[in-house]
Coordinates of C-alpha atoms and ligand atoms in Angstrom, one line a residue:
M25 CA -20.8 73.4 -16.8
F26 CA -18.5 71.0 -14.8
L27 CA -17.3 69.9 -18.3
L28 CA -16.6 73.6 -19.4
K29 CA -14.8 74.4 -16.1
A30 CA -12.5 71.2 -16.8
L31 CA -11.9 72.5 -20.2
T32 CA -11.0 76.2 -19.3
P33 CA -7.3 77.0 -20.0
S34 CA -5.3 76.7 -16.8
G35 CA -4.5 80.3 -15.0
H36 CA -8.3 81.2 -14.8
E37 CA -10.4 80.9 -11.7
V38 CA -13.9 79.5 -12.7
L39 CA -17.0 80.2 -10.4
L40 CA -20.0 78.1 -11.1
I41 CA -23.5 79.2 -10.6
D42 CA -26.7 77.2 -11.1
G43 CA -29.8 79.5 -11.4
N44 CA -32.0 76.6 -10.3
A45 CA -30.0 75.8 -7.2
Q46 CA -29.0 79.3 -6.3
P47 CA -31.6 81.7 -7.8
M48 CA -30.2 85.5 -8.3
D49 CA -32.0 88.3 -9.6
E50 CA -30.4 91.1 -11.9
A51 CA -29.0 93.2 -8.8
G52 CA -27.5 90.1 -7.4
I53 CA -25.5 89.0 -10.5
A54 CA -24.2 92.6 -11.1
R55 CA -23.0 92.8 -7.4
Y56 CA -21.4 89.4 -7.9
V57 CA -19.6 90.0 -11.0
R58 CA -18.2 93.2 -9.4
E59 CA -17.3 91.6 -6.0
Q60 CA -15.6 88.6 -7.4
K61 CA -13.8 90.8 -10.1
I62 CA -15.1 88.7 -12.9
G63 CA -13.5 89.2 -16.3
L64 CA -15.9 87.0 -18.5
V65 CA -19.7 85.7 -17.9
G66 CA -20.7 82.5 -19.7
I67 CA -24.4 81.7 -19.5
G68 CA -25.9 78.4 -20.9
A69 CA -29.6 78.1 -20.7
M70 CA -32.8 75.9 -22.4
T71 CA -35.4 77.9 -24.4
R72 CA -37.7 78.0 -21.3
M73 CA -35.2 79.8 -19.1
I74 CA -33.9 82.1 -21.9
A75 CA -35.6 85.1 -21.1
K76 CA -34.1 85.1 -17.8
A77 CA -30.8 84.2 -19.0
Y78 CA -31.0 87.3 -21.2
R79 CA -31.9 89.6 -18.5
M80 CA -28.8 88.3 -16.4
A81 CA -26.8 88.7 -19.5
D82 CA -27.7 92.2 -19.7
A83 CA -27.0 92.9 -16.1
A84 CA -23.4 91.5 -16.4
R85 CA -22.9 93.7 -19.4
A86 CA -24.4 96.8 -17.7
A87 CA -21.7 96.1 -15.0
G88 CA -19.2 96.1 -17.6
V89 CA -18.3 92.4 -18.1
P90 CA -18.6 90.6 -21.7
V91 CA -20.9 87.8 -21.7
V92 CA -20.8 84.8 -24.0
M93 CA -23.9 82.6 -24.3
G94 CA -24.1 79.0 -25.4
G95 CA -26.3 75.8 -25.1
P96 CA -29.4 74.5 -27.4
H97 CA -31.7 77.8 -27.5
V98 CA -28.8 80.2 -28.7
T99 CA -27.4 77.6 -31.1
E100 CA -30.8 77.8 -33.0
M101 CA -31.4 81.4 -32.3
P102 CA -28.0 83.2 -32.4
D103 CA -29.1 86.5 -34.3
E104 CA -31.8 86.7 -31.0
A105 CA -28.8 86.7 -28.4
L106 CA -26.6 89.1 -30.6
G107 CA -29.3 91.4 -31.1
R108 CA -29.4 90.8 -35.1
D109 CA -32.9 90.4 -35.4
G110 CA -34.1 93.9 -34.4
G111 CA -34.2 93.3 -30.8
A112 CA -31.7 94.3 -27.9
R113 CA -28.2 92.6 -27.8
H114 CA -27.9 90.5 -24.8
A115 CA -24.4 88.6 -25.6
D116 CA -21.1 89.7 -26.8
A117 CA -20.4 86.4 -28.2
V118 CA -22.3 83.0 -29.0
A119 CA -21.2 79.4 -28.8
L120 CA -23.0 77.5 -31.3
G121 CA -23.3 73.8 -30.6
E122 CA -20.9 71.5 -28.7
A123 CA -18.2 73.9 -27.2
D124 CA -15.8 71.6 -25.8
E125 CA -13.2 72.8 -28.5
T126 CA -14.2 76.6 -28.8
W127 CA -14.3 77.2 -25.2
P128 CA -10.9 77.4 -24.8
K129 CA -10.4 79.6 -27.9
I130 CA -13.3 81.9 -26.3
V131 CA -11.4 82.4 -23.2
E132 CA -8.1 83.3 -25.0
D133 CA -9.9 85.7 -27.1
A134 CA -11.6 87.1 -23.9
V135 CA -8.3 87.6 -22.2
R136 CA -7.0 89.7 -25.4
G137 CA -10.3 91.5 -25.4
K138 CA -11.1 90.3 -29.0
L139 CA -14.0 88.2 -28.7
K140 CA -15.8 87.4 -32.2
D141 CA -19.7 87.4 -32.1
V142 CA -20.0 83.9 -33.3
Y143 CA -17.8 80.7 -32.4
A144 CA -18.8 77.6 -34.5
P145 CA -17.4 74.0 -34.0
V146 CA -16.1 73.8 -37.3
D147 CA -12.5 72.4 -38.8
D148 CA -9.9 74.3 -40.8
F149 CA -12.4 73.6 -44.0
G150 CA -15.3 75.0 -42.4
Q151 CA -17.1 71.6 -41.9
E152 CA -18.8 70.9 -38.7
R153 CA -16.7 68.9 -36.3
K154 CA -18.4 66.9 -33.4
P155 CA -16.1 66.4 -30.1
T156 CA -15.2 62.8 -29.9
L157 CA -15.5 62.1 -26.1
Q158 CA -12.4 60.2 -26.3
P159 CA -10.0 61.8 -24.5
Y160 CA -12.9 63.2 -22.1
P161 CA -11.3 65.7 -19.3
S162 CA -11.2 64.4 -15.9
I163 CA -13.6 66.5 -13.8
P164 CA -12.1 67.2 -10.7
W165 CA -15.2 66.1 -8.6
N166 CA -12.7 65.9 -5.4
A167 CA -12.1 69.8 -5.5
I168 CA -15.3 71.3 -7.0
N169 CA -17.3 73.1 -4.4
L170 CA -20.5 71.4 -4.5
D171 CA -22.3 73.4 -1.6
Q172 CA -25.1 74.9 -3.9
F173 CA -26.2 71.4 -4.9
N174 CA -26.7 69.8 -1.4
I175 CA -30.5 69.2 -0.8
V176 CA -29.9 68.5 3.1
P177 CA -30.5 71.5 5.1
K178 CA -27.5 72.9 6.9
A179 CA -29.2 72.6 10.4
A180 CA -29.6 68.7 9.8
Y181 CA -26.1 68.1 8.7
P182 CA -24.5 66.9 11.9
L183 CA -27.4 64.6 12.7
L184 CA -27.8 63.2 9.5
K185 CA -24.0 62.8 8.7
K186 CA -23.7 60.3 11.7
L187 CA -26.7 58.0 10.3
G188 CA -26.0 55.0 8.6
G189 CA -24.4 55.3 5.4
G190 CA -23.9 59.1 6.2
W191 CA -26.5 61.6 5.0
G192 CA -24.8 64.7 5.8
T193 CA -25.0 66.0 2.2
F194 CA -27.0 64.7 -0.7
R195 CA -26.5 65.6 -4.3
I196 CA -27.6 64.6 -7.7
I197 CA -24.6 64.8 -10.0
P198 CA -25.0 64.9 -13.8
V199 CA -22.7 62.4 -15.6
E200 CA -22.7 62.0 -19.3
S201 CA -21.2 58.9 -20.9
G202 CA -22.1 59.5 -24.3
R203 CA -23.9 62.0 -26.6
G204 CA -26.5 61.8 -29.3
C205 CA -29.5 59.9 -30.4
P206 CA -30.4 59.1 -34.2
Y207 CA -34.2 58.7 -33.4
G208 CA -35.2 62.1 -34.6
C209 CA -38.4 62.5 -32.8
E210 CA -40.3 65.5 -34.3
F211 CA -40.4 67.6 -31.0
C212 CA -36.8 66.9 -29.6
T213 CA -33.9 69.3 -29.9
V214 CA -31.3 66.7 -29.4
T215 CA -31.3 64.8 -33.0
G216 CA -30.6 68.3 -34.8
F217 CA -28.1 69.7 -32.0
F218 CA -25.9 66.6 -31.2
G219 CA -26.5 65.0 -34.4
D220 CA -27.1 61.6 -35.4
S221 CA -23.7 60.5 -34.7
I222 CA -23.4 58.7 -31.6
R223 CA -20.2 59.0 -29.5
F224 CA -19.0 57.5 -26.1
R225 CA -16.5 58.1 -23.5
T226 CA -14.5 55.0 -22.7
N227 CA -15.9 52.9 -20.2
E228 CA -12.7 53.6 -17.8
S229 CA -13.4 57.2 -17.9
V230 CA -16.8 56.8 -16.9
V231 CA -16.0 54.2 -14.2
N232 CA -13.1 56.7 -13.0
E233 CA -15.9 59.6 -12.6
L234 CA -18.0 57.4 -10.6
L235 CA -15.3 56.0 -8.4
L236 CA -14.4 59.8 -7.7
L237 CA -17.7 60.7 -7.0
K238 CA -18.1 57.8 -4.5
A239 CA -15.1 58.6 -2.8
R240 CA -16.2 62.2 -2.3
A241 CA -19.6 61.1 -0.7
K242 CA -17.9 58.6 1.6
S243 CA -15.1 61.2 2.6
E244 CA -17.9 64.0 3.7
G245 CA -20.2 61.5 5.2
G246 CA -22.9 62.1 2.6
Q247 CA -24.5 60.6 -0.6
I248 CA -24.3 61.1 -4.1
A249 CA -26.6 59.8 -7.0
V250 CA -25.8 60.5 -10.4
F251 CA -28.0 61.5 -13.4
F252 CA -26.8 59.9 -16.6
I253 CA -27.5 62.6 -19.0
D254 CA -26.9 60.8 -22.2
D255 CA -30.2 61.4 -24.1
N256 CA -30.6 57.6 -24.7
F257 CA -28.4 55.7 -22.5
A258 CA -28.9 52.5 -24.0
I259 CA -28.7 53.7 -27.7
N260 CA -26.0 51.1 -28.2
V261 CA -27.0 48.3 -26.0
K262 CA -23.8 46.3 -26.7
R263 CA -21.7 49.4 -25.3
T264 CA -24.1 50.0 -22.5
K265 CA -24.0 46.7 -21.2
S266 CA -20.2 46.6 -21.5
L267 CA -20.1 49.6 -19.3
L268 CA -22.5 48.4 -16.7
R269 CA -20.4 45.1 -16.3
D270 CA -17.4 47.5 -15.8
I271 CA -19.2 49.5 -13.2
V272 CA -19.9 46.2 -11.3
A273 CA -16.5 44.9 -11.7
A274 CA -15.1 47.9 -10.3
N275 CA -17.2 48.3 -7.7
A276 CA -18.3 51.8 -8.9
Q277 CA -21.9 51.6 -8.1
V278 CA -23.9 54.5 -7.0
H279 CA -27.3 55.1 -7.2
W280 CA -28.4 56.5 -10.6
V281 CA -31.0 57.5 -12.9
A282 CA -30.7 57.3 -16.7
Q283 CA -33.1 58.0 -20.0
I284 CA -33.6 55.0 -21.8
S285 CA -36.5 54.7 -24.6
A286 CA -38.9 51.7 -24.0
N287 CA -38.0 50.3 -27.4
L288 CA -34.3 49.4 -25.9
L289 CA -35.9 48.1 -22.4
R290 CA -36.9 44.8 -24.3
D291 CA -33.8 43.2 -23.3
E292 CA -33.6 41.2 -20.0
E293 CA -29.9 41.0 -19.6
L294 CA -29.7 44.9 -20.0
V295 CA -32.3 45.4 -17.3
D296 CA -30.6 42.9 -15.2
L297 CA -27.3 44.9 -15.8
I298 CA -28.9 48.1 -14.9
A299 CA -30.1 46.9 -11.5
A300 CA -26.7 45.5 -10.7
A301 CA -24.8 48.5 -11.5
G302 CA -26.9 50.8 -9.2
G303 CA -29.7 51.8 -11.6
K304 CA -32.8 52.9 -9.7
W305 CA -35.0 55.0 -11.9
I306 CA -35.5 55.1 -15.6
F307 CA -36.9 57.8 -17.3
I308 CA -39.0 56.7 -20.3
G309 CA -40.4 59.1 -22.8
M310 CA -43.8 57.3 -23.3
E311 CA -45.5 60.4 -24.7
S312 CA -48.7 59.0 -25.6
I313 CA -50.8 55.6 -25.2
D314 CA -51.8 56.3 -28.8
P315 CA -50.0 55.0 -31.8
T316 CA -51.3 57.4 -34.3
N317 CA -50.2 60.4 -32.1
L318 CA -46.5 58.5 -31.8
A319 CA -46.5 58.0 -35.5
G320 CA -47.4 61.7 -35.9
V321 CA -44.4 63.0 -34.2
N322 CA -42.1 60.2 -35.7
K323 CA -42.2 58.2 -32.5
G324 CA -43.7 55.3 -33.8
F325 CA -40.8 53.1 -32.4
N326 CA -42.6 53.2 -29.3
K327 CA -45.5 50.8 -28.8
P328 CA -47.7 51.4 -26.2
G329 CA -48.8 47.7 -26.2
E330 CA -45.6 46.8 -24.7
Y331 CA -45.4 49.5 -22.0
A332 CA -46.6 47.3 -19.3
A333 CA -44.3 44.5 -19.7
V334 CA -41.1 46.9 -19.8
L335 CA -42.3 48.5 -16.4
E336 CA -42.8 45.0 -15.2
R337 CA -39.6 44.0 -15.9
L338 CA -37.9 47.0 -14.3
A339 CA -39.9 46.5 -11.2
Q340 CA -39.0 42.9 -10.8
R341 CA -35.7 43.8 -10.3
N342 CA -36.7 47.2 -8.1
V343 CA -36.0 49.5 -10.6
Y344 CA -38.9 52.0 -11.1
A345 CA -39.8 54.3 -14.0
I346 CA -40.4 58.0 -14.5
T347 CA -42.9 58.0 -17.3
S348 CA -43.2 61.2 -19.3
F349 CA -46.6 62.0 -21.4
I350 CA -47.3 64.8 -23.5
F351 CA -50.7 66.1 -24.1
G352 CA -52.0 68.3 -26.7
M353 CA -50.8 65.9 -29.6
D354 CA -52.7 66.3 -32.8
N355 CA -54.7 63.1 -32.2
D356 CA -55.6 64.0 -28.8
T357 CA -59.1 64.9 -27.5
T358 CA -60.7 65.5 -24.2
G359 CA -60.5 63.0 -21.8
V360 CA -56.8 62.0 -22.9
A361 CA -55.6 62.6 -19.3
E362 CA -58.1 59.9 -17.9
R363 CA -57.5 57.3 -20.6
T364 CA -53.9 57.5 -19.8
L365 CA -54.5 57.4 -16.1
Q366 CA -56.7 54.0 -16.7
Q367 CA -53.4 52.7 -18.1
I368 CA -50.9 54.0 -15.8
R369 CA -53.0 52.2 -12.9
T370 CA -52.4 49.0 -14.4
W371 CA -48.9 49.4 -14.4
P372 CA -46.3 48.8 -11.4
P373 CA -46.2 52.4 -9.6
G374 CA -43.8 54.9 -10.8
L375 CA -43.7 58.4 -11.3
P376 CA -45.6 60.0 -14.2
I377 CA -45.1 63.2 -15.5
F378 CA -47.3 65.3 -17.9
G379 CA -46.3 67.9 -20.3
L380 CA -47.6 69.9 -23.4
L381 CA -46.6 69.6 -26.9
T382 CA -43.9 72.3 -27.3
P383 CA -42.6 73.7 -30.5
L384 CA -38.9 74.4 -29.4
P385 CA -37.0 76.5 -31.8
G386 CA -35.0 74.6 -34.4
T387 CA -37.0 71.2 -34.1
P388 CA -39.2 69.6 -36.9
L389 CA -42.2 70.2 -35.1
Y390 CA -41.7 73.9 -34.8
K391 CA -41.4 74.3 -38.6
R392 CA -44.5 72.0 -39.3
L393 CA -46.5 74.0 -37.2
H394 CA -45.2 77.3 -38.2
D395 CA -45.8 76.2 -41.8
A396 CA -49.3 75.2 -41.1
G397 CA -50.1 78.9 -39.5
R398 CA -50.8 77.1 -36.1
L399 CA -48.4 78.8 -33.8
T400 CA -50.1 81.2 -31.5
R401 CA -47.1 82.4 -29.7
P402 CA -44.3 82.0 -32.1
K403 CA -41.9 83.4 -29.7
H404 CA -43.1 81.7 -26.7
W405 CA -39.8 81.6 -24.7
Q406 CA -39.7 85.7 -24.6
E407 CA -42.6 85.6 -22.1
F408 CA -42.5 81.9 -20.8
I409 CA -45.4 80.6 -18.8
P410 CA -45.3 76.9 -17.6
F411 CA -47.7 74.3 -19.1
T412 CA -49.2 76.9 -21.2
M413 CA -49.5 75.8 -25.0
A414 CA -47.8 78.0 -27.8
H415 CA -49.9 76.4 -30.5
T416 CA -53.5 75.4 -31.3
P417 CA -54.1 71.4 -31.2
L418 CA -56.2 70.0 -33.6
K419 CA -58.9 68.0 -31.8
M420 CA -59.2 70.3 -28.7
T421 CA -59.1 73.5 -27.8
V422 CA -56.0 75.3 -25.9
P423 CA -57.8 75.6 -22.6
E424 CA -58.9 71.8 -22.7
A425 CA -55.2 70.9 -23.5
H426 CA -54.5 72.7 -20.3
A427 CA -57.1 71.0 -18.2
E428 CA -56.0 67.5 -19.3
V429 CA -52.6 68.5 -17.8
L430 CA -53.8 69.7 -14.9
D431 CA -56.0 66.6 -14.4
G432 CA -53.1 64.0 -14.9
W433 CA -51.4 65.8 -12.2
N434 CA -54.1 66.4 -10.0
R435 CA -55.2 62.8 -10.0
S436 CA -51.7 61.2 -9.9
Y437 CA -50.4 63.3 -7.0
S438 CA -53.4 63.7 -5.0
P439 CA -53.0 62.2 -1.4
E440 CA -55.3 59.3 -2.4
A441 CA -53.4 58.4 -5.5
I442 CA -49.9 58.7 -3.5
A443 CA -51.7 56.3 -1.0
Q444 CA -52.6 54.0 -3.4
A445 CA -49.2 53.8 -5.3
V446 CA -47.5 53.0 -2.0
D447 CA -49.9 50.7 -0.8
S448 CA -49.8 48.6 -4.1
L449 CA -46.0 47.9 -3.3
D450 CA -46.9 46.4 0.0
H451 CA -45.0 43.1 -1.2
K452 CA -41.7 45.1 -1.5
P453 CA -39.5 45.9 1.4
L454 CA -40.8 49.0 3.2
G455 CA -37.6 51.1 1.9
Y456 CA -39.1 51.1 -1.4
R457 CA -42.2 52.1 -0.6
I458 CA -40.5 55.3 1.3
N459 CA -38.5 55.8 -1.7
I460 CA -41.4 56.1 -4.0
F461 CA -43.4 57.8 -1.5
V462 CA -40.7 60.9 -0.9
A463 CA -40.0 60.8 -4.9
R464 CA -43.8 61.3 -5.4
L465 CA -43.9 64.1 -3.1
C466 CA -40.9 65.5 -4.6
F467 CA -42.3 65.1 -8.5
R468 CA -45.7 66.8 -7.3
G469 CA -43.6 69.9 -7.0
I470 CA -43.0 69.8 -10.6
Y471 CA -46.5 71.1 -11.4
F472 CA -47.9 72.5 -8.1
P473 CA -45.3 74.8 -6.7
Q474 CA -44.1 73.9 -3.2
M475 CA -41.6 76.2 -2.3
G476 CA -40.6 76.9 1.3
P477 CA -41.1 75.1 4.6
W478 CA -44.9 76.1 4.8
A479 CA -45.7 74.6 1.3
W480 CA -44.1 71.4 2.5
V481 CA -45.9 71.3 6.2
K482 CA -49.0 71.3 4.0
V483 CA -48.1 68.4 1.6
I484 CA -46.8 66.4 4.7
A485 CA -50.2 67.1 6.4
Q486 CA -52.3 66.2 3.5
N487 CA -50.3 62.8 3.3
R488 CA -50.3 62.0 6.9
R489 CA -52.3 58.9 6.3
T490 CA -49.5 57.5 4.4
I491 CA -46.6 58.7 6.5
F492 CA -48.1 57.1 9.6
N493 CA -48.8 54.2 8.3
L494 CA -45.1 53.9 6.9
V495 CA -43.7 54.8 10.2
K496 CA -46.1 52.4 11.9
E497 CA -44.7 49.5 10.1
G498 CA -41.2 50.7 10.4
F499 CA -41.2 51.1 14.0
P500 CA -44.0 48.9 15.5
G501 CA -44.7 50.0 19.1
R502 CA -42.7 53.4 19.3
R503 CA -43.9 56.9 19.0
G504 CA -42.6 60.1 17.5
V505 CA -40.2 58.5 15.2
L506 CA -40.0 61.3 12.8
A507 CA -38.2 63.4 14.8
R508 CA -35.7 60.5 15.4
P509 CA -33.2 58.6 13.3
P510 CA -34.1 55.1 12.1
A511 CA -32.7 52.7 14.5
R512 CA -32.2 50.3 11.8
S513 CA -31.9 50.0 7.7
F514 CA -35.2 48.9 6.1
T515 CA -33.2 47.6 3.2
S516 CA -29.9 47.5 1.9
D517 CA -30.2 50.3 -0.2
S518 CA -30.3 52.9 3.1
T519 CA -33.7 54.4 1.8
S520 CA -34.8 54.5 5.3
V521 CA -33.2 57.6 6.0
R522 CA -35.4 59.6 3.8
I523 CA -38.2 59.8 5.9
E524 CA -36.2 62.4 7.9
I525 CA -36.5 65.0 5.1
Q526 CA -37.3 68.3 6.6
P527 CA -39.7 70.8 5.2
G528 CA -37.9 72.9 2.8
S529 CA -35.0 70.4 2.0
I530 CA -36.6 68.6 -0.9
P531 CA -34.5 68.7 -4.0
L532 CA -36.6 70.1 -6.8
K533 CA -36.1 73.7 -6.4
N534 CA -37.9 76.2 -8.8
G535 CA -40.4 73.7 -9.5
S536 CA -37.9 71.5 -11.8
Ligands
B12_619 C1 -29.9 67.2 -17.8 C2 -30.7 67.8 -18.4 C3 -32.1 68.1 -17.6 C4 -31.9 68.3 -16.2 C5 -31.0 69.6 -15.6 C6 -30.3 69.2 -14.6 C7 -29.1 69.8 -14.4 N1 -28.9 70.8 -13.9 O1 -27.9 69.3 -15.2 C8 -33.4 68.4 -15.8 C9 -33.9 66.9 -15.6 C10 -33.6 69.2 -14.7 C11 -33.9 68.9 -16.9 C12 -35.2 69.4 -17.2 C13 -36.0 69.8 -18.4 N2 -35.3 69.7 -19.6 CO1 -33.7 69.1 -19.8 N3 -32.0 68.2 -20.7 C14 -31.0 67.6 -19.8 C15 -30.0 67.0 -20.8 C16 -30.5 65.3 -20.9 C17 -28.6 67.0 -20.5 C18 -27.9 68.3 -20.7 C19 -26.6 68.3 -20.5 O2 -25.8 68.3 -19.5 N4 -25.8 67.9 -21.9 C20 -24.6 67.5 -21.9 C21 -23.7 69.0 -22.2 C22 -22.3 68.4 -22.5 O3 -24.5 69.5 -23.2 P1 -25.0 71.0 -23.3 O4 -25.5 71.1 -22.0 O5 -25.8 71.2 -24.4 O6 -23.8 71.6 -23.4 C23 -22.7 72.0 -24.4 C24 -23.2 73.0 -25.5 O7 -24.6 73.2 -25.4 C25 -22.4 74.1 -25.0 N5 -23.0 75.1 -23.9 C26 -24.0 75.0 -23.1 N6 -24.0 75.9 -22.3 C27 -23.2 76.7 -22.6 C28 -22.7 77.9 -21.9 C29 -21.4 78.4 -22.6 C30 -20.9 80.1 -21.9 C31 -20.8 78.1 -23.7 C32 -19.7 78.8 -24.1 C33 -21.1 76.7 -24.2 C34 -22.5 76.3 -23.5 O8 -21.4 73.6 -24.5 C35 -21.5 72.4 -23.8 C36 -20.3 71.4 -24.3 O9 -20.4 71.0 -25.4 C37 -30.7 67.6 -22.0 C38 -30.3 66.8 -23.3 C39 -28.9 66.9 -23.7 N7 -28.4 65.6 -24.2 O10 -28.2 68.0 -23.7 C40 -32.0 68.0 -21.7 C41 -32.7 69.5 -22.4 C42 -31.5 70.4 -22.3 N8 -33.7 69.5 -21.8 C43 -34.7 69.9 -22.4 C44 -35.9 70.5 -21.9 C45 -37.0 70.5 -22.9 C46 -36.1 70.3 -20.6 C47 -37.5 70.5 -19.7 C48 -38.1 72.0 -20.2 C49 -38.4 69.3 -19.9 C50 -39.9 69.6 -19.3 N9 -40.9 69.5 -20.5 O11 -40.0 69.9 -18.5 C51 -36.9 70.6 -18.1 C52 -36.9 72.0 -17.6 C53 -36.3 72.3 -16.4 C54 -36.3 73.7 -15.8 N10 -35.8 73.8 -14.6 O12 -36.6 74.5 -16.3 C55 -34.4 70.1 -23.7 C56 -34.1 71.6 -24.3 C57 -34.4 71.8 -25.4 C58 -34.4 73.6 -25.6 N11 -34.4 73.8 -26.5 O13 -34.4 74.3 -24.6 C59 -33.1 69.2 -23.9 C60 -31.8 69.6 -25.1 C61 -33.6 67.9 -24.3 C62 -34.5 67.6 -25.5 N12 -35.3 66.4 -25.3 O14 -34.8 68.3 -26.5 N13 -33.1 68.6 -18.2
SF4_620 S1 -35.4 59.0 -28.4 FE1 -35.6 60.8 -26.9 S2 -33.7 61.8 -27.2 FE2 -33.8 60.4 -28.9 S3 -34.8 62.0 -30.4 FE3 -36.4 60.6 -29.5 S4 -36.9 62.2 -27.5 FE4 -35.2 62.9 -28.3

């Protein structure tokens, strides 16, 4: 939405609401569009939140404001959004695919009161056209209101602002450096949506964006981390290395997280550059430790035999991994969680996450399961239930698959497992252990909702032994340190301050 705001023709004011950061109900959005005198509502949503997006769209339209919808779900299901499939109409217009070039036209048509039903990214001959990303608009990070994304509670702002490095605000900002992934994993929307043509911004444009973000963080006494949202940040290793070198040369390092497939992390020099350029966490879609499962979803390029070496290579440079697994694959049997955890326990500690194989519309997986008559809830998004299968697995039952996911989360995020992960890093600086501890507490919330201060008080109480040990080590001979800012920095990356997090201030809202 930051990008579409930057691409909006001049003369229009654009207000942004992220439903994860600033939840609103139907009455709230209707009131908002009236009070703010909104002329056009644009809504983007993934499949899992599309039912809510439709409800918001209905409320805005009932308030008399036209709605245009975009994003991966409506691109695959435009008739659903437009009410052409027998259901209710939710959107006045749908933007298919990448809307960089169609959005300005949509805004102009809306001004003239002449919105079309469908906007497709095509050239004059009707051929699909993908934006090149060169040039790429400059996103005015110095001017955008980012209040809704601050994860530091307002009450703590004055105190934390004064801490070393400044922690008055902390935001994780999405930045793209390129688009597309040609790998075509069966369950993934990306290859179909962005196409297998990979496109990159110039290094200069990415570096300038980082510099702008870094300057903003400094000017307001806060912190900014970046999420490189590219689907496979190192899909062209040569180009990624060149970007990382330019980030280092321009002193544009901020802490960042990126998604990279395991096969590309064989390259030692790449991993060196990731660490030098500010990379802290790498999200790796490991999916399964079973090669048969991987081959079955067209992800045979993942080699479970090399997972340990990849994670070791990252950990040696103090870069850690968010390791993502999918249960309910065709070759999974009961006990898959325990078998996976046995492997995970032999790796450097990271942040394991577990999900269920989900047939998203438009993916080859959806078609295969549909054709085989295995979809139990073909329109699962109309009644979204987290961590719930929408098809029958082959070698276990649906409840067994659910139990495996629960087991994975339970055993990875119990106080004992968290303590074990922190203890296994006792050869690392204290800051890293605090970092992994806080990250584990946050990631726990993806499966176990921990909304509100009391939920956090409970989590903190359950993990008091680990907290006590970390505090004791950081402040030998002192008491009550949780209530005070640390007197010194544990490491050069200022992670020490994270122990100051207050109940309710943890980033992952709505369990995301
Ligand atoms: C960043 C990201 C996240 C972040 C979101 C943080 C944030 N606030 O940005 C996090 C990590 C939280 C996340 C989580 C999940 N994600 Co995610 N995520 C992405 C990712 C990598 C980038 C999104 C992005 O910004 N893309 C770049 C922009 C330019 O593309 P875009 O968003 O599609 O927007 C363009 C068009 O779609 C269109 N458009 C989009 N919205 C709108 C609105 C209007 C009005 C218009 C006109 C046009 C328009 O125009 C834009 C410019 O061209 C995408 C993959 C991808 N590359 O897109 C997956 C992706 C969106 N995620 C996906 C999934 C499945 C998830 C999870 C469900 C994973 C899981 N199993 O838990 C969770 C759900 C979280 C939740 N809260 O419910 C899928 C969605 C598939 C689908 N059909 O819904 C994707 C496509 C990845 C995939 N492998 O398939 N995700
Ligand atoms: S490697 Fe990742 S982004 Fe690329 S197709 Fe596979 S799951 Fe999707």
